Amino acid sequence: MFIRSALHTALFLGGLLSTAAWLRSLDTLPWWSFTRSRVHHAASQLTSHDTLFFGSSRFNFGLIPSEFDERMKELGLTTKAFNVSNSGTRTHDISELAQWFAAQRPSTIRHAIIELWDWDPGEVGTNWMTDIRIEAHTLRQLPHRLQSILLLNPTFGARAEKAYFALCHTAVNYLRIGQGPRLVEDWLLSTQGKPPLGAWPVQDGGWKDVVAIAWPATVAEHKAMVANPKPTDDILAHRLTQNVLPVLLPGWNDAAFDQMDRALRAAGIEPIYVTPPQLGNFFQGRGAIPELAKRAIVLDLDDPKAHPELFRRELWYDRSHMNREGAKFFSRYLAEQVHTALAKRPH
Amino acid sequence: MIFSEPRFLLFFLLVFAVHWSLRNNQARKHFLLACSLYFYGFWDWRFLGLIVGCAAIDFIAAGKIKAAQARGEKGFGWMLTSLVYDLGTLAFFKYFDFFADSAGDTLRWLGLPVSDLTLGIVLPVGISFFTFQAMSYTIDVYRGRLQAVRRFDDFLLFITFFPQLVAGPIVRASDFLFQLETKRELAKVDVHNALGQFLSGFIKKAVIADMIAGPADVVFKDPSAYDAGSIWIAVVCYAVQIYCDFSGYSDMAIGTGRLLGYELCKNFDFPYLATSITDFWRRWHLSLSTWLRDYLYITLGGNRGGRWFTHRNLMLTMLLGGLWHGAGWNFVIWGAIHGTALVVHKEWVLRFGTGKLPFVSRLVTLYVVLAAWIFFRAQTFDQSWTMLKAWLWFESPGVKVVKLWSPDPETWSLFGASMLLLLPLLALHIATHLRTHLWLRGKMPAWLVTLLFGVIAALSLAFMPLQARPFIYFQF
């Protein structure tokens, strides 16, 4: 009886998982939310770029590839950068996207400039089926996500809830739950030689102007900062004397970092890690930077004392995101920093 | 926690494993009871006292009725106590605000000053189902059709049994309590049958109903903006949605019950194939229609009086049946339409006999049933009337058009895919109607059936929409 039950359970799971695997094999582009257009563009033109930016909205709104390339050219280095950053992504999602690109074995990509931030998986929500980046919930990420959940959540309840969502989202992604109609659409379009649905043409090398996005929360924060800049100035003043806040929990997951770093290097891509400047938030894993700097190029730009130029309020739209002028400045500034770091590193 | 989410899967796997690993029948029942109470408490633990209290009152009342009957009395007072408590609970939680609101509107219409009378009462989930289940028990004991159960834990399990707790079927005590007396055996459980029932329910609810709800929602939200064709599409989509939603839930409940060794009653029997409105009520929400027949229609006198007496009873039964669905005049109108249709059908049969053209009868029945759904679903009476005019006279209130096919993939995914979903529903219907699944199961080796279930489960998951909707009947 037991053996029979076990056999049937295995057969059921076999049917389920093999069908899911077949569905996954039909997926022409496994990035389907608003990541899609930039990922599709970068993936389909892998040979025309040599530098990719991976990050969250801070990079998405803050880095203009053409400005970066121009400054690099002025400094005597030719680059062709593309910004694959996506608003709302967390470090685990960024890591997954970078690893996916590494798995495509791009022959021309030499550098990946990656936003360095807390390994907060950000598993929140009430719907087990949806998350802002469900496709970044892969099996290779799952152990690291669970590890980060343990690191960043003090209570059993919070850990259990977030672990439940991490497991659900991974299952949803792996089983392609709810993706059937999209898969059919993508497949139909691919047979006609057309790009997948939602892969709109990309402009400005993947950079987005924060004003064009106009999220209500961002707009409200912008208005509040313009109306009353004092709280922001106070934070900056504090950071000029002491660039850390009391760290409640460790925001650093070394194993997850290693996985991403190894995957990129194995694909012949040199990662350059950057902590982007922030007016309001703080990178909780700052303590890990000295150790990381021994293993990789780390540009710690979230330091108003070392990089005061980046913290001028006129460059900022709100406390997290730079405006158009800020993006231009930051792109050129980053190019200089990268150039210097590359020149300094041992060959 | 609904049947189509992973929390339920985890919960059920645990229940299934522990339930069958317990050897003692009493221990199993106690475990199932604890799980059922947990399941109900998961919705809102504050109402656990309500459901346990309801069961306790009916258990005591039935015991007292039996004792009174042993003394040669009827025990009417105890039966009345049970009814007053159950109906009082239902009236308070479900209808107080509705009647208070209606009374306030009437008084205001008469020009009298009225302050807000509503209390904003939260509706306990499944209240319409468990109160009816409990009432049927005491009435059956009073009528001498059922022995009063001796153990309160058994009775409480009958009321709270989690697969059918929140949206039925409304199980009769006579169909369930005897199953508790004998120990269930896993070897006798037809797992393929139970799993197949659950899967077909899952496909109906999670894939078809939730997907096809899109076009219905769009048009029902603002029907005055759409043309008559779009309104027809929306009404058809809603008819499919509500059928798949509710019968899907029932299938999953029956399948879950079977996996635990318990048989729940059938709730649907291809209702849209009904040849008359009378036939429709022999096929739609069977556990409610038979409940209304046995405990309301027959109590009112049924067809034991004259023609008009029968018609009155039919109308009253359907009006109350409509009100059972929800505290709103739209449900009363829905009940009235069905009541009127039943009366007209009875008169027709008396004068002209039964129809000789079953296909035409089916179409006419479907047309009336779908027209009635407009009142069930629309948010206001004005919207219902607008949609009804489009349904009856093809009068377009607006110009917007819902296309069934569009070269734009985004539009296609909403409407075209919804229409394509009718194909698996049709296949499911035909397969079940022709008993193809039984024939196939007879022909196929067991391992292949299991493998096929895995494949079907994966495909169903892939084609379910990412926005899960609550079961429509949960609100009742």
XYZ file of N, CA, C and O in Angstrom, chain B residues 195-366:
688
model
N -9.506 12.617 -6.824
C -8.556 13.583 -7.379
C -9.093 14.173 -8.689
O -8.946 15.376 -8.956
N -9.721 13.317 -9.473
C -10.315 13.771 -10.735
C -11.404 14.799 -10.473
O -11.502 15.818 -11.165
N -12.218 14.535 -9.460
C -13.291 15.472 -9.101
C -12.686 16.806 -8.656
O -13.150 17.873 -9.040
N -11.641 16.710 -7.834
C -10.997 17.932 -7.345
C -10.389 18.711 -8.516
O -10.550 19.923 -8.625
N -9.704 17.982 -9.391
C -9.041 18.652 -10.532
C -10.047 19.310 -11.464
O -9.826 20.428 -11.929
N -11.163 18.606 -11.706
C -12.152 19.204 -12.610
C -12.732 20.453 -11.954
O -12.994 21.458 -12.623
N -12.919 20.420 -10.642
C -13.385 21.610 -9.931
C -12.369 22.726 -9.990
O -12.708 23.893 -10.181
N -11.109 22.356 -9.861
C -10.028 23.357 -9.910
C -9.990 24.033 -11.279
O -9.853 25.256 -11.383
N -10.117 23.224 -12.336
C -10.101 23.795 -13.691
C -11.285 24.747 -13.866
O -11.145 25.854 -14.381
N -12.455 24.290 -13.397
C -13.652 25.135 -13.541
C -13.459 26.470 -12.834
O -13.760 27.519 -13.380
N -12.976 26.397 -11.588
C -12.879 27.624 -10.799
C -11.651 28.461 -11.197
O -11.776 29.607 -11.613
N -10.481 27.848 -11.036
C -9.243 28.644 -11.136
C -8.914 29.021 -12.568
O -8.286 30.054 -12.792
N -9.313 28.193 -13.522
C -8.957 28.514 -14.898
C -10.128 29.217 -15.595
O -10.014 30.363 -16.017
N -11.267 28.516 -15.678
C -12.357 29.051 -16.503
C -13.054 30.231 -15.820
O -13.150 31.321 -16.388
N -13.549 30.019 -14.611
C -14.341 31.080 -13.957
C -13.521 32.349 -13.757
O -13.976 33.448 -14.086
N -12.309 32.207 -13.257
C -11.505 33.394 -12.967
C -11.067 34.116 -14.239
O -10.877 35.325 -14.240
N -10.874 33.351 -15.307
C -10.432 33.973 -16.562
C -11.607 34.655 -17.262
O -11.485 35.782 -17.738
N -12.736 33.962 -17.285
C -13.882 34.486 -18.046
C -14.561 35.639 -17.310
O -15.387 36.358 -17.877
N -14.182 35.812 -16.044
C -14.762 36.913 -15.261
C -14.367 38.270 -15.831
O -15.087 39.258 -15.639
N -13.250 38.309 -16.559
C -12.739 39.580 -17.090
C -13.753 40.340 -17.928
O -14.158 41.450 -17.569
N -14.212 39.750 -19.046
C -15.184 40.464 -19.883
C -16.467 40.800 -19.121
O -17.030 41.876 -19.311
N -16.913 39.879 -18.265
C -18.142 40.140 -17.497
C -17.950 41.364 -16.604
O -18.792 42.268 -16.572
N -16.822 41.410 -15.908
C -16.554 42.527 -14.991
C -16.526 43.863 -15.724
O -17.065 44.858 -15.251
N -15.852 43.845 -16.878
C -15.688 45.094 -17.643
C -17.054 45.681 -18.009
O -17.317 46.866 -17.814
N -17.941 44.836 -18.532
C -19.236 45.339 -19.006
C -20.186 45.617 -17.836
O -20.861 46.646 -17.816
N -20.236 44.713 -16.852
C -21.146 44.918 -15.715
C -20.795 46.173 -14.908
O -21.631 46.720 -14.219
N -19.540 46.599 -15.022
C -19.123 47.789 -14.279
C -19.814 49.045 -14.827
O -20.227 49.914 -14.068
N -19.945 49.097 -16.156
C -20.586 50.263 -16.749
C -21.326 49.837 -18.016
O -20.903 50.133 -19.141
N -22.453 49.142 -17.869
C -23.131 48.597 -19.056
C -23.637 49.662 -20.009
O -23.747 49.408 -21.207
N -23.908 50.861 -19.489
C -24.480 51.891 -20.368
C -23.491 52.337 -21.446
O -23.874 52.989 -22.405
N -22.219 51.971 -21.288
C -21.224 52.387 -22.283
C -21.118 51.397 -23.445
O -20.464 51.685 -24.436
N -21.751 50.225 -23.313
C -21.519 49.157 -24.307
C -22.726 48.929 -25.218
O -23.867 49.253 -24.851
N -22.437 48.312 -26.353
C -23.528 47.980 -27.267
C -24.183 46.656 -26.843
O -23.674 45.958 -25.946
N -25.291 46.346 -27.474
C -26.076 45.180 -27.064
C -25.280 43.872 -27.196
O -25.372 42.990 -26.332
N -24.500 43.773 -28.264
C -23.709 42.547 -28.470
C -22.745 42.314 -27.316
O -22.597 41.181 -26.829
N -22.119 43.383 -26.871
C -21.179 43.258 -25.753
C -21.901 42.840 -24.477
O -21.377 42.068 -23.668
N -23.100 43.371 -24.301
C -23.874 43.005 -23.107
C -24.259 41.527 -23.161
O -24.181 40.818 -22.153
N -24.594 41.063 -24.346
C -24.874 39.623 -24.485
C -23.643 38.794 -24.111
O -23.746 37.819 -23.385
N -22.501 39.218 -24.603
C -21.256 38.487 -24.291
C -21.020 38.485 -22.781
O -20.701 37.454 -22.183
N -21.229 39.651 -22.158
C -20.985 39.752 -20.715
C -21.930 38.847 -19.927
O -21.525 38.193 -18.962
N -23.184 38.805 -20.348
C -24.164 37.968 -19.629
C -23.793 36.489 -19.773
O -23.812 35.729 -18.794
N -23.413 36.109 -20.985
C -23.017 34.701 -21.208
C -21.764 34.387 -20.375
O -21.687 33.341 -19.720
N -20.807 35.309 -20.392
C -19.581 35.098 -19.614
C -19.915 34.955 -18.124
O -19.354 34.103 -17.434
N -20.797 35.800 -17.626
C -21.138 35.703 -16.203
C -21.843 34.374 -15.894
O -21.587 33.767 -14.850
N -22.706 33.946 -16.819
C -23.401 32.667 -16.604
C -22.378 31.531 -16.499
O -22.489 30.650 -15.636
N -21.379 31.582 -17.357
C -20.330 30.549 -17.319
C -19.515 30.699 -16.031
O -19.197 29.723 -15.355
N -19.207 31.961 -15.701
C -18.393 32.204 -14.507
C -19.067 31.678 -13.243
O -18.449 30.957 -12.462
N -20.325 32.031 -13.055
C -20.978 31.639 -11.795
C -21.166 30.119 -11.727
O -21.002 29.510 -10.668
N -21.438 29.517 -12.869
C -21.573 28.061 -12.864
C -20.228 27.399 -12.529
O -20.151 26.531 -11.654
N -19.185 27.836 -13.232
C -17.870 27.215 -13.013
C -17.349 27.517 -11.616
O -16.698 26.680 -10.992
N -17.631 28.702 -11.137
C -17.168 29.099 -9.814
C -17.811 28.226 -8.738
O -17.128 27.635 -7.895
N -19.119 28.137 -8.789
C -19.833 27.438 -7.722
C -19.750 25.916 -7.877
O -19.493 25.197 -6.904
N -19.959 25.433 -9.093
C -19.873 23.978 -9.245
C -18.424 23.528 -9.086
O -18.150 22.424 -8.622
N -17.490 24.419 -9.443
C -16.072 24.107 -9.229
C -15.779 23.944 -7.755
O -15.096 23.005 -7.336
N -16.315 24.862 -6.947
C -16.122 24.747 -5.496
C -16.731 23.442 -4.986
O -16.118 22.719 -4.195
N -17.943 23.158 -5.454
C -18.623 21.934 -4.996
C -17.804 20.699 -5.367
O -17.661 19.776 -4.565
N -17.272 20.694 -6.591
C -16.462 19.546 -7.023
C -15.229 19.386 -6.135
O -14.867 18.270 -5.745
N -14.612 20.515 -5.818
C -13.415 20.437 -4.968
C -13.783 19.977 -3.560
O -13.056 19.195 -2.946
N -14.932 20.443 -3.077
C -15.392 20.019 -1.744
C -15.675 18.518 -1.736
O -15.245 17.798 -0.827
N -16.359 18.054 -2.777
C -16.696 16.619 -2.856
C -15.411 15.793 -2.978
O -15.254 14.774 -2.298
N -14.493 16.248 -3.833
C -13.222 15.541 -4.006
C -12.427 15.495 -2.714
O -11.875 14.447 -2.343
N -12.378 16.621 -1.991
C -11.646 16.675 -0.722
C -12.283 15.730 0.295
O -11.583 14.998 0.997
N -13.612 15.770 0.357
C -14.329 14.871 1.276
C -14.030 13.419 0.962
O -13.748 12.614 1.862
N -14.050 13.081 -0.320
C -13.778 11.692 -0.733
C -12.375 11.255 -0.350
O -12.163 10.109 0.048
N -11.421 12.154 -0.493
C -10.039 11.798 -0.130
C -9.927 11.482 1.356
O -9.020 10.774 1.782
N -10.852 12.028 2.140
C -10.849 11.737 3.576
C -11.816 10.592 3.909
O -12.014 10.254 5.075
N -12.437 10.039 2.884
C -13.316 8.878 3.089
C -14.776 9.221 3.263
O -15.576 8.343 3.582
N -15.146 10.479 3.077
C -16.541 10.885 3.280
C -17.176 11.330 1.960
O -16.535 11.996 1.148
N -18.422 10.943 1.804
C -19.150 11.262 0.579
C -20.075 12.448 0.829
O -20.862 12.435 1.776
N -19.947 13.478 0.015
C -20.853 14.629 0.109
C -21.808 14.578 -1.078
O -21.498 13.991 -2.114
N -22.956 15.231 -0.890
C -23.978 15.100 -1.936
C -23.633 15.908 -3.193
O -22.902 16.897 -3.131
N -24.178 15.439 -4.297
C -23.985 16.107 -5.588
C -24.708 17.457 -5.558
O -25.787 17.568 -4.978
N -24.119 18.462 -6.204
C -24.723 19.799 -6.121
C -25.154 20.345 -7.482
O -25.959 21.270 -7.538
N -24.593 19.805 -8.557
C -24.933 20.296 -9.905
C -25.065 19.129 -10.871
O -24.363 18.132 -10.739
N -25.943 19.302 -11.839
C -26.126 18.236 -12.829
C -26.415 18.875 -14.199
O -27.542 18.854 -14.665
N -25.403 19.460 -14.776
C -25.499 20.119 -16.092
C -26.704 21.060 -16.163
O -27.600 20.883 -16.992
N -26.750 22.082 -15.309
C -27.958 22.925 -15.230
C -28.312 23.648 -16.517
O -29.495 23.857 -16.800
N -27.289 24.018 -17.302
C -27.618 24.773 -18.520
C -28.154 23.878 -19.640
O -28.451 24.367 -20.724
N -28.239 22.587 -19.358
C -28.867 21.691 -20.338
C -30.318 21.433 -19.963
O -30.987 20.600 -20.581
N -30.829 22.138 -18.966
C -32.195 21.903 -18.483
C -33.209 22.190 -19.588
O -33.064 23.139 -20.356
N -34.245 21.366 -19.649
C -35.274 21.542 -20.689
C -36.405 22.449 -20.213
O -37.294 22.781 -20.994
N -36.418 22.784 -18.942
C -37.419 23.722 -18.421
C -36.856 24.348 -17.157
O -35.839 23.888 -16.614
N -37.530 25.377 -16.672
C -37.057 26.025 -15.456
C -37.214 25.082 -14.249
O -36.401 25.085 -13.328
N -38.243 24.241 -14.300
C -38.413 23.241 -13.236
C -37.229 22.282 -13.271
O -36.660 21.932 -12.234
N -36.874 21.886 -14.482
C -35.727 20.999 -14.659
C -34.434 21.684 -14.207
O -33.561 21.048 -13.617
N -34.352 22.991 -14.467
C -33.160 23.741 -14.052
C -32.952 23.597 -12.548
O -31.834 23.359 -12.085
N -34.035 23.725 -11.782
C -33.887 23.647 -10.317
C -33.688 22.225 -9.815
O -33.472 22.017 -8.628
N -33.783 21.250 -10.725
C -33.389 19.879 -10.365
C -31.910 19.655 -10.674
O -31.380 18.584 -10.457
N -31.297 20.686 -11.258
C -29.898 20.540 -11.677
C -28.963 21.590 -11.071
O -27.774 21.406 -11.047
N -29.499 22.718 -10.628
C -28.689 23.824 -10.106
C -28.740 23.837 -8.583
O -29.823 23.812 -8.009
N -27.587 23.907 -7.956
C -27.489 23.980 -6.500
C -28.496 23.028 -5.850
O -29.365 23.444 -5.074
N -28.324 21.757 -6.189
C -29.291 20.727 -5.766
C -29.498 20.705 -4.262
O -30.619 20.501 -3.780
N -28.418 20.891 -3.515
C -28.565 20.777 -2.054
C -29.440 21.899 -1.511
O -30.175 21.705 -0.543
N -29.421 23.084 -2.155
C -30.304 24.169 -1.700
C -31.723 23.957 -2.221
O -32.693 24.113 -1.472
N -31.838 23.593 -3.495
C -33.194 23.454 -4.056
C -33.974 22.342 -3.358
O -35.167 22.497 -3.086
N -33.288 21.247 -3.051
C -34.014 20.174 -2.347
C -34.310 20.590 -0.902
O -35.346 20.225 -0.347
N -33.397 21.373 -0.315
C -33.637 21.887 1.048
C -34.894 22.761 1.040
O -35.788 22.595 1.873
N -34.937 23.690 0.091
C -36.090 24.593 0.009
C -37.382 23.814 -0.255
O -38.433 24.120 0.302
N -37.258 22.801 -1.085
C -38.445 21.975 -1.388
C -38.926 21.270 -0.127
O -40.099 21.332 0.231
N -37.977 20.591 0.565
C -38.371 19.740 1.703
C -38.769 20.525 2.943
O -39.634 20.082 3.701
N -38.096 21.655 3.171
C -38.320 22.341 4.456
C -39.128 23.631 4.323
O -39.560 24.173 5.327
N -39.310 24.111 3.097
C -40.077 25.351 2.951
C -41.328 25.120 2.096
O -42.451 25.305 2.566
N -41.101 24.676 0.872
C -42.220 24.497 -0.069
C -43.242 23.498 0.484
O -44.455 23.795 0.538
N -42.769 22.355 0.946
C -43.688 21.338 1.463
C -44.326 21.817 2.769
O -45.518 21.598 3.009
N -43.541 22.512 3.601
C -44.085 23.036 4.855
C -45.195 24.054 4.576
O -46.189 24.128 5.309
N -45.016 24.825 3.493
C -46.046 25.808 3.130
C -47.314 25.142 2.579
O -48.340 25.787 2.393
N -47.214 23.863 2.271
C -48.365 23.142 1.731
C -48.091 22.516 0.383
O -48.872 21.696 -0.101
N -46.988 22.914 -0.238
C -46.580 22.337 -1.519
C -47.682 22.466 -2.556
O -48.271 23.528 -2.733
N -47.956 21.365 -3.213
C -49.008 21.395 -4.250
C -50.262 20.682 -3.767
O -51.050 20.165 -4.566
N -50.424 20.660 -2.423
C -51.578 19.940 -1.863
C -52.868 20.762 -1.897
O -53.916 20.264 -1.572
N -52.770 22.029 -2.255
C -53.973 22.847 -2.394
C -54.320 22.993 -3.860
O -53.945 22.167 -4.691
N -54.971 24.064 -4.199
C -55.331 24.298 -5.595
C -54.163 24.832 -6.387
O -53.035 24.949 -5.872
N -54.430 25.190 -7.639
C -53.394 25.702 -8.533
C -52.748 26.977 -7.995
O -51.536 27.107 -7.958
N -53.619 27.910 -7.576
C -53.112 29.196 -7.133
C -52.365 29.077 -5.814
O -51.406 29.812 -5.560
N -52.799 28.122 -5.006
C -52.118 27.834 -3.739
C -50.697 27.326 -4.037
O -49.715 27.747 -3.416
N -50.588 26.447 -5.017
C -49.270 25.916 -5.423
C -48.390 27.044 -5.966
O -47.211 27.155 -5.628
N -49.012 27.895 -6.802
C -48.250 29.003 -7.386
C -47.745 29.944 -6.293
O -46.607 30.419 -6.335
N -48.611 30.206 -5.327
C -48.214 31.084 -4.213
C -47.007 30.484 -3.487
O -46.024 31.165 -3.192
N -47.090 29.182 -3.221
C -45.990 28.509 -2.510
C -44.691 28.541 -3.317
O -43.607 28.714 -2.762
N -44.837 28.354 -4.614
C -43.645 28.413 -5.471
C -43.007 29.796 -5.424
O -41.794 29.929 -5.274
N -43.862 30.803 -5.530
C -43.350 32.186 -5.519
C -42.669 32.498 -4.194
O -41.558 33.052 -4.173
N -43.343 32.124 -3.107
C -42.772 32.396 -1.776
C -41.431 31.686 -1.606
O -40.455 32.262 -1.114
N -41.386 30.433 -2.026
C -40.156 29.646 -1.906
C -39.024 30.300 -2.697
O -37.902 30.433 -2.198
N -39.331 30.714 -3.910
C -38.277 31.295 -4.735
C -37.866 32.690 -4.252
O -36.688 33.057 -4.341
N -38.837 33.447 -3.728
C -38.481 34.773 -3.190
C -37.535 34.611 -2.003
O -36.522 35.306 -1.894
N -37.872 33.668 -1.124
C -37.002 33.435 0.038
C -35.682 32.808 -0.393
O -34.627 33.085 0.182
N -35.762 31.966 -1.417
C -34.532 31.372 -1.969
C -33.619 32.461 -2.515
O -32.400 32.409 -2.363
N -34.230 33.446 -3.168
C -33.447 34.571 -3.679
C -32.809 35.343 -2.541
O -31.619 35.660 -2.579
N -33.598 35.581 -1.512
C -33.097 36.333 -0.360
C -31.998 35.558 0.364
O -31.096 36.150 0.964
N -32.077 34.234 0.326
C -31.032 33.412 0.951
C -29.669 33.757 0.345
O -28.649 33.761 1.037
N -29.675 34.032 -0.965
C -28.397 34.279 -1.630
C -27.726 35.557 -1.156
O -26.503 35.640 -1.138
N -28.517 36.538 -0.820
C -27.877 37.768 -0.375
C -28.906 38.767 0.100
O -30.070 38.720 -0.294
N -28.444 39.656 0.956
C -29.339 40.664 1.496
C -29.405 41.831 0.525
O -28.679 42.816 0.670
N -30.243 41.699 -0.493
C -30.380 42.774 -1.469
C -31.626 42.547 -2.297
O -32.018 41.393 -2.523
N -32.208 43.646 -2.741
C -33.443 43.504 -3.527
C -33.176 42.842 -4.869
O -34.074 42.234 -5.447
N -31.952 42.977 -5.371
C -31.638 42.325 -6.647
C -31.796 40.804 -6.549
O -32.257 40.146 -7.477
N -31.450 40.248 -5.374
C -31.601 38.801 -5.199
C -33.083 38.419 -5.082
O -33.496 37.344 -5.513
N -33.854 39.325 -4.493
C -35.296 39.074 -4.390
C -35.904 39.078 -5.797
O -36.709 38.200 -6.141
N -35.466 40.045 -6.617
C -35.982 40.101 -8.003
C -35.559 38.852 -8.770
O -36.349 38.253 -9.505
N -34.321 38.440 -8.544
C -33.840 37.211 -9.194
C -34.729 36.024 -8.802
O -35.148 35.233 -9.647
N -35.044 35.937 -7.522
C -35.926 34.869 -7.040
C -37.312 35.004 -7.643
O -37.928 34.000 -8.040
N -37.779 36.261 -7.760
C -39.117 36.486 -8.319
C -39.179 36.046 -9.782
O -40.172 35.460 -10.222
N -38.102 36.325 -10.527
C -38.074 35.910 -11.945
C -38.165 34.380 -12.035
O -38.938 33.828 -12.815
N -37.392 33.724 -11.194
C -37.425 32.253 -11.216
C -38.781 31.730 -10.754
O -39.305 30.756 -11.319
N -39.348 32.363 -9.709
C -40.669 31.950 -9.226
C -41.711 32.100 -10.311
O -42.486 31.176 -10.584
N -41.673 33.267 -10.988
C -42.639 33.516 -12.066
C -42.450 32.490 -13.188
O -43.427 31.946 -13.713
N -41.199 32.242 -13.537
C -40.924 31.281 -14.612
C -41.435 29.884 -14.236
O -41.989 29.163 -15.083
N -41.291 29.526 -12.965
C -41.773 28.208 -12.515
C -43.303 28.141 -12.621
O -43.861 27.130 -13.069
N -43.967 29.239 -12.223
C -45.430 29.287 -12.295
C -45.881 29.202 -13.754
O -46.768 28.403 -14.094
N -45.233 29.991 -14.598
C -45.597 29.984 -16.022
C -45.388 28.588 -16.606
O -46.232 28.070 -17.344
N -44.270 27.974 -16.235
C -43.997 26.637 -16.757
C -45.052 25.633 -16.301
O -45.521 24.790 -17.081
N -45.444 25.740 -15.035
C -46.477 24.825 -14.503
C -47.781 25.014 -15.276
O -48.433 24.035 -15.658
N -48.149 26.273 -15.504
C -49.385 26.569 -16.246
C -49.291 26.030 -17.679
O -50.234 25.466 -18.208
N -48.132 26.245 -18.271
C -47.899 25.781 -19.654
C -48.088 24.260 -19.743
O -48.756 23.754 -20.642
N -47.473 23.579 -18.792
C -47.566 22.107 -18.810
C -49.017 21.678 -18.625
O -49.486 20.734 -19.285
N -49.737 22.379 -17.726
C -51.143 22.036 -17.499
C -51.961 22.229 -18.768
O -52.834 21.419 -19.085
N -51.670 23.277 -19.504
C -52.469 23.590 -20.687
C -52.004 22.857 -21.943
O -52.809 22.374 -22.725
N -50.679 22.823 -22.131
C -50.167 22.295 -23.419
C -49.328 21.018 -23.280
O -48.874 20.480 -24.276
N -49.087 20.583 -22.057
C -48.247 19.396 -21.859
C -46.768 19.747 -21.953
O -46.413 20.911 -22.173
N -45.920 18.762 -21.828
C -44.482 19.034 -21.881
C -44.049 19.261 -23.321
O -44.669 18.762 -24.255
N -42.961 20.021 -23.468
C -42.487 20.396 -24.799
C -42.053 19.192 -25.616
O -41.503 18.232 -25.092
N -42.305 19.289 -26.929
C -41.914 18.186 -27.822
C -40.579 18.486 -28.510
O -40.048 17.659 -29.220
N -40.126 19.695 -28.336
C -38.871 20.093 -28.983
C -37.839 20.417 -27.896
O -37.706 21.571 -27.485
N -37.146 19.403 -27.414
C -36.234 19.645 -26.289
C -35.175 20.696 -26.567
O -34.785 21.448 -25.682
N -34.712 20.786 -27.830
C -33.674 21.765 -28.136
C -34.201 23.184 -27.935
O -33.546 24.030 -27.330
N -35.435 23.406 -28.419
C -36.058 24.730 -28.266
C -36.308 25.009 -26.786
O -36.039 26.111 -26.287
N -36.803 23.995 -26.067
C -37.064 24.160 -24.624
C -35.780 24.549 -23.901
O -35.791 25.400 -23.015
N -34.696 23.908 -24.287
C -33.401 24.209 -23.646
C -33.011 25.666 -23.898
O -32.567 26.362 -22.992
N -33.180 26.087 -25.150
C -32.795 27.463 -25.494
C -33.633 28.483 -24.738
O -33.114 29.462 -24.208
N -34.944 28.238 -24.679
C -35.851 29.163 -23.987
C -35.489 29.216 -22.501
O -35.391 30.291 -21.896
N -35.245 28.052 -21.910
C -34.880 27.993 -20.490
C -33.590 28.763 -20.244
O -33.496 29.567 -19.324
N -32.618 28.520 -21.110
C -31.322 29.178 -20.951
C -31.475 30.700 -21.069
O -30.867 31.465 -20.308
